[in-house]
Amino acid sequence: MSERRIGLLCAFGVLFIWTGFQLMSRFLATQSVTAWDIAALRYAGAFLTALPFLLWRGPPRIPLAQALALTATAGFGFSLGAYGGFQFAPAAHGGVIMAGLLPFLIAAAWWITFGEAWGLRRVISLLLVALGILLLGRDTFGGHPGAWRGDLLFVFAVLCWAAYTWLIRKWRIGALDATLAVALYAAPFFLPVWWFWLPSRLEAVSLGMEIFQMAWHGALSVMLAGFLFTRAVVLLGGPQTSAITAAVPAMVALGGWLFLGETLGLAGWAGVLLVTGGMVASVLPALTLRPRAPTSTG
């Protein structure tokens, strides 16, 4: 299997896991669980999942400063911003802002710092995604007073994830090392602070639900999705990977409608179709124009 196909499979795996991550986060927020509780389940689940890898191959094979930078951005900034945002805003807001802004931030960062030009296909893809996100936003942002607080937290979260993506590209960090760094370093810092000082309402959910959320947010969202995303960035590049995950807003909007009762109007459905079209345009094989052979004049 070619590297491109492996990268596409990794990116689509992230797409589905991130959709579930956002829907699960919004569901827990409606159960009166605090953002700190959801983060604690995430970090604990990721740490327990990473322990066998730690025993197998040792700690992440990157400098400590780099590991802490990845933990600060992907471990703390992204997850705490996202979980905090879902306390105030519906699932569709998180999908639109976080996954929607990411391809534009990364495409701009890659262009400025790595000199990666925007081809016609990327421009068309981003334009479709932008129009779809505007329609989704128009459909969902009007009926939730006070959601602006969550929206600001979503912006903070996506800025942190864009920084994480840029760092793994700049430092050329492998997928497993980056994933293990975030999984192993976040829990020892956060869990004692949460246990002793942060407000908690974890008793509002059952033990079975706690274990399930640890598995989803920790094993899947941190370990598996983190590995797949980093691997996709290595194989496809950040701009194309983020263009594929730009379909998350559409999938989250659909999931919010199906499972959380957060309805969509006509503009919202049109936005879903456009975002999906933009994602498809980003993964289609590039079309190149071959110069015509010169014709003989004599």
Coordinates of C-alpha atoms in Angstrom, one line a residue:
M1 CA 0.0 0.0 0.0
S2 CA 1.3 3.4 -0.9
E3 CA 2.2 6.0 1.7
R4 CA -0.5 8.3 0.4
R5 CA -3.2 5.6 0.9
I6 CA -1.9 4.9 4.4
G7 CA -2.0 8.6 5.2
L8 CA -5.6 8.9 3.9
L9 CA -6.7 6.0 6.0
C10 CA -5.0 7.6 9.1
A11 CA -6.7 10.9 8.4
F12 CA -10.2 9.4 7.9
G13 CA -9.7 7.4 11.1
V14 CA -9.0 10.7 12.9
L15 CA -12.1 12.2 11.3
F16 CA -14.4 9.6 12.8
I17 CA -12.7 9.5 16.3
W18 CA -12.8 13.4 16.5
T19 CA -16.5 13.4 15.6
G20 CA -17.2 10.9 18.5
F21 CA -14.9 12.9 20.8
Q22 CA -16.9 16.1 20.2
L23 CA -20.3 14.4 20.6
M24 CA -19.2 12.6 23.7
S25 CA -17.9 15.8 25.2
R26 CA -21.1 17.6 24.6
F27 CA -23.1 14.7 26.0
L28 CA -21.1 14.7 29.2
A29 CA -21.4 18.4 29.5
T30 CA -25.2 18.0 29.5
Q31 CA -24.9 15.5 32.4
S32 CA -23.6 18.2 34.8
V33 CA -20.1 16.8 34.7
T34 CA -17.4 19.5 34.9
A35 CA -14.8 20.1 32.2
W36 CA -12.2 19.2 34.8
D37 CA -13.9 15.8 35.2
I38 CA -13.9 15.0 31.5
A39 CA -10.2 16.1 31.3
A40 CA -9.3 13.8 34.2
L41 CA -11.0 10.8 32.5
R42 CA -9.1 11.6 29.3
Y43 CA -5.7 11.9 31.0
A44 CA -6.2 8.8 33.1
G45 CA -7.3 6.7 30.2
A46 CA -4.5 7.9 28.0
F47 CA -1.9 7.3 30.7
L48 CA -3.1 3.7 31.4
T49 CA -3.2 3.0 27.7
A50 CA 0.4 4.3 27.3
L51 CA 1.9 2.3 30.1
P52 CA 2.4 -1.0 28.1
F53 CA 4.1 1.1 25.4
L54 CA 6.4 2.6 28.0
L55 CA 7.4 -0.8 29.3
W56 CA 7.9 -2.1 25.7
R57 CA 10.0 0.7 24.2
G58 CA 10.8 3.1 27.1
P59 CA 9.9 6.8 27.4
P60 CA 9.4 9.1 24.3
R61 CA 12.7 9.4 22.4
I62 CA 12.6 13.2 22.2
P63 CA 14.0 16.0 24.4
L64 CA 12.1 16.7 27.5
A65 CA 11.5 20.3 26.4
Q66 CA 9.9 19.1 23.2
A67 CA 7.7 16.6 25.1
L68 CA 6.5 19.3 27.5
A69 CA 5.7 21.7 24.6
L70 CA 3.6 19.0 22.9
T71 CA 1.9 18.3 26.2
A72 CA 1.1 21.9 26.8
T73 CA -0.5 22.4 23.4
A74 CA -2.2 19.1 22.5
G75 CA -2.5 17.8 26.1
F76 CA -3.7 20.8 28.1
G77 CA -4.5 23.7 25.7
F78 CA -6.6 21.7 23.2
S79 CA -8.4 19.4 25.5
L80 CA -9.2 21.9 28.3
G81 CA -10.3 24.5 25.8
A82 CA -12.5 22.0 24.0
Y83 CA -14.1 20.6 27.2
G84 CA -14.6 24.0 28.7
G85 CA -16.2 25.2 25.4
F86 CA -18.8 22.3 25.5
Q87 CA -20.0 23.5 28.9
F88 CA -21.4 26.7 27.2
A89 CA -22.0 25.9 23.5
P90 CA -23.6 23.1 21.5
A91 CA -21.8 20.4 19.6
A92 CA -22.2 22.1 16.3
H93 CA -20.3 25.1 17.5
G94 CA -17.3 23.0 18.5
G95 CA -17.3 21.2 15.2
V96 CA -17.6 24.4 13.1
I97 CA -14.9 26.4 15.1
M98 CA -12.3 23.8 15.9
A99 CA -12.3 21.5 12.9
G100 CA -13.4 24.3 10.6
L101 CA -10.6 26.8 11.5
L102 CA -7.9 24.2 11.6
P103 CA -7.3 23.8 7.8
F104 CA -7.0 27.6 7.3
L105 CA -4.6 28.0 10.2
I106 CA -2.4 25.1 9.1
A107 CA -2.4 26.1 5.4
A108 CA -1.4 29.6 6.4
A109 CA 1.3 28.4 8.8
W110 CA 2.7 26.0 6.2
W111 CA 2.8 28.7 3.6
I112 CA 4.5 31.3 5.9
T113 CA 7.1 29.0 7.6
F114 CA 7.7 26.1 5.2
G115 CA 7.0 27.8 1.8
E116 CA 4.3 25.3 0.8
A117 CA 2.2 27.0 -1.9
W118 CA -1.5 26.9 -2.3
G119 CA -2.5 25.0 -5.5
L120 CA -5.8 25.4 -7.3
R121 CA -7.2 22.3 -5.7
R122 CA -6.5 23.5 -2.2
V123 CA -8.0 26.9 -2.9
I124 CA -11.2 25.3 -4.2
S125 CA -11.3 22.9 -1.2
L126 CA -10.8 25.7 1.4
L127 CA -13.4 27.9 -0.4
L128 CA -16.0 25.1 -0.2
V129 CA -15.2 24.4 3.4
A130 CA -15.4 28.1 4.3
L131 CA -18.8 28.6 2.6
G132 CA -20.1 25.4 4.3
I133 CA -18.9 26.6 7.7
L134 CA -20.6 30.0 7.2
L135 CA -23.9 28.3 6.4
L136 CA -23.6 25.9 9.4
G137 CA -22.7 28.9 11.6
R138 CA -25.7 30.9 10.3
D139 CA -28.0 27.9 11.1
T140 CA -26.7 27.0 14.5
F141 CA -25.2 30.1 16.2
G142 CA -28.4 32.2 16.7
G143 CA -30.4 30.1 19.2
H144 CA -27.8 29.7 22.0
P145 CA -27.4 32.9 24.1
G146 CA -24.1 33.0 26.0
A147 CA -22.5 30.4 23.7
W148 CA -19.9 33.0 22.8
R149 CA -17.9 32.0 26.0
G150 CA -17.7 28.4 24.7
D151 CA -16.8 29.7 21.2
L152 CA -13.8 31.6 22.5
L153 CA -12.6 28.5 24.3
F154 CA -13.0 26.6 21.0
V155 CA -10.8 29.2 19.3
F156 CA -8.2 28.8 22.0
A157 CA -8.3 25.0 21.6
V158 CA -7.8 25.0 17.8
L159 CA -4.9 27.5 18.1
C160 CA -3.3 25.1 20.5
W161 CA -3.8 22.1 18.2
A162 CA -2.5 24.1 15.2
A163 CA 0.6 24.9 17.3
Y164 CA 1.0 21.2 18.1
T165 CA 0.8 20.3 14.4
W166 CA 3.3 22.9 13.5
L167 CA 5.7 21.7 16.2
I168 CA 5.7 18.0 15.1
R169 CA 6.4 19.2 11.5
K170 CA 9.2 21.6 12.6
W171 CA 10.9 19.1 14.9
R172 CA 10.0 16.1 12.7
I173 CA 8.8 14.1 15.6
G174 CA 7.5 10.5 15.0
A175 CA 3.9 9.6 15.6
L176 CA 4.5 7.3 18.4
D177 CA 6.9 9.5 20.3
A178 CA 4.5 12.5 20.0
T179 CA 1.5 10.5 21.2
L180 CA 3.4 8.9 24.1
A181 CA 4.7 12.3 25.3
V182 CA 1.2 13.7 25.5
A183 CA -0.3 10.6 27.1
L184 CA 2.4 10.1 29.7
Y185 CA 3.2 13.6 30.8
A186 CA -0.3 15.2 31.1
A187 CA -1.7 12.9 33.8
P188 CA 1.0 13.3 36.5
F189 CA 0.6 17.1 36.2
F190 CA -3.1 17.3 36.1
L191 CA -4.6 14.5 38.1
P192 CA -3.3 15.6 41.6
V193 CA -4.5 19.1 41.0
W194 CA -7.9 17.9 39.9
W195 CA -8.2 15.5 42.9
F196 CA -7.3 18.0 45.6
W197 CA -8.4 21.4 44.3
L198 CA -10.7 21.4 41.3
P199 CA -14.5 21.2 41.4
S200 CA -15.9 17.8 40.5
R201 CA -19.3 16.2 39.9
L202 CA -18.1 12.9 38.6
E203 CA -20.6 11.1 40.9
A204 CA -23.3 12.2 38.5
V205 CA -22.3 9.4 36.1
S206 CA -22.1 5.7 36.7
L207 CA -18.9 3.7 37.0
G208 CA -19.5 2.0 33.7
M209 CA -19.9 5.3 32.0
E210 CA -16.6 6.6 33.6
I211 CA -14.7 3.5 32.2
F212 CA -16.3 3.9 28.8
Q213 CA -15.4 7.6 28.7
M214 CA -11.8 6.9 29.8
A215 CA -11.5 4.4 26.9
W216 CA -13.0 6.8 24.4
H217 CA -11.3 10.0 25.5
G218 CA -8.1 8.4 26.6
A219 CA -7.4 5.3 24.5
L220 CA -9.1 6.5 21.3
S221 CA -9.0 10.3 21.3
V222 CA -5.5 10.7 22.7
M223 CA -3.6 7.5 21.9
L224 CA -5.1 6.2 18.7
A225 CA -6.3 9.5 17.1
G226 CA -3.1 11.3 18.2
F227 CA -1.0 8.6 16.6
L228 CA -3.1 8.6 13.4
F229 CA -3.1 12.4 13.1
T230 CA 0.6 12.7 13.5
R231 CA 1.2 9.8 11.1
A232 CA -1.1 11.5 8.5
V233 CA 0.7 14.8 8.9
V234 CA 4.0 13.0 8.2
L235 CA 2.7 11.2 5.2
L236 CA 0.2 13.7 3.7
G237 CA 1.3 17.0 5.2
G238 CA -0.5 19.2 7.6
P239 CA -2.7 21.1 5.1
Q240 CA -4.2 18.0 3.4
T241 CA -4.7 16.2 6.8
S242 CA -6.5 19.2 8.2
A243 CA -8.6 19.5 5.0
I244 CA -9.9 16.0 5.6
T245 CA -10.7 16.6 9.2
A246 CA -12.6 19.7 8.1
A247 CA -15.5 17.4 7.5
V248 CA -15.9 17.0 11.3
P249 CA -18.3 20.0 11.6
A250 CA -20.7 18.3 9.2
M251 CA -20.5 15.0 10.9
V252 CA -20.8 16.6 14.4
A253 CA -23.9 18.6 13.2
L254 CA -25.4 15.3 11.9
G255 CA -24.6 13.5 15.1
G256 CA -25.9 16.4 17.2
W257 CA -29.2 16.2 15.3
L258 CA -29.5 12.4 15.5
F259 CA -28.3 11.8 19.1
L260 CA -28.5 15.1 21.0
G261 CA -31.6 16.7 19.6
E262 CA -29.7 19.7 18.3
T263 CA -31.6 20.4 15.1
L264 CA -30.4 21.6 11.7
G265 CA -32.3 23.9 9.3
L266 CA -32.0 24.2 5.5
A267 CA -28.9 26.3 5.7
G268 CA -27.3 23.8 8.0
W269 CA -27.9 20.9 5.7
A270 CA -26.5 22.9 2.8
G271 CA -23.4 23.6 4.9
V272 CA -23.0 19.9 5.6
L273 CA -23.0 19.2 1.9
L274 CA -20.5 21.9 1.1
V275 CA -18.1 21.0 3.8
T276 CA -18.2 17.4 2.7
G277 CA -17.6 18.5 -0.9
G278 CA -14.6 20.5 0.2
M279 CA -13.2 17.5 2.0
V280 CA -13.7 15.3 -1.1
A281 CA -12.0 17.9 -3.3
S282 CA -9.0 17.9 -1.0
V283 CA -8.4 14.1 -1.4
L284 CA -9.0 13.7 -5.1
P285 CA -5.9 13.1 -7.1
A286 CA -4.4 16.3 -8.4
L287 CA -5.1 17.2 -12.0
T288 CA -2.0 18.3 -13.9
L289 CA -2.0 20.0 -17.3
R290 CA 0.6 18.5 -19.6
P291 CA 2.1 20.9 -22.1
R292 CA 1.2 20.1 -25.7
A293 CA 4.0 18.8 -27.8
P294 CA 5.2 21.3 -30.4
T295 CA 3.9 20.8 -33.9
S296 CA 6.1 20.8 -36.9
T297 CA 5.9 23.8 -39.2
G298 CA 7.7 22.4 -42.1

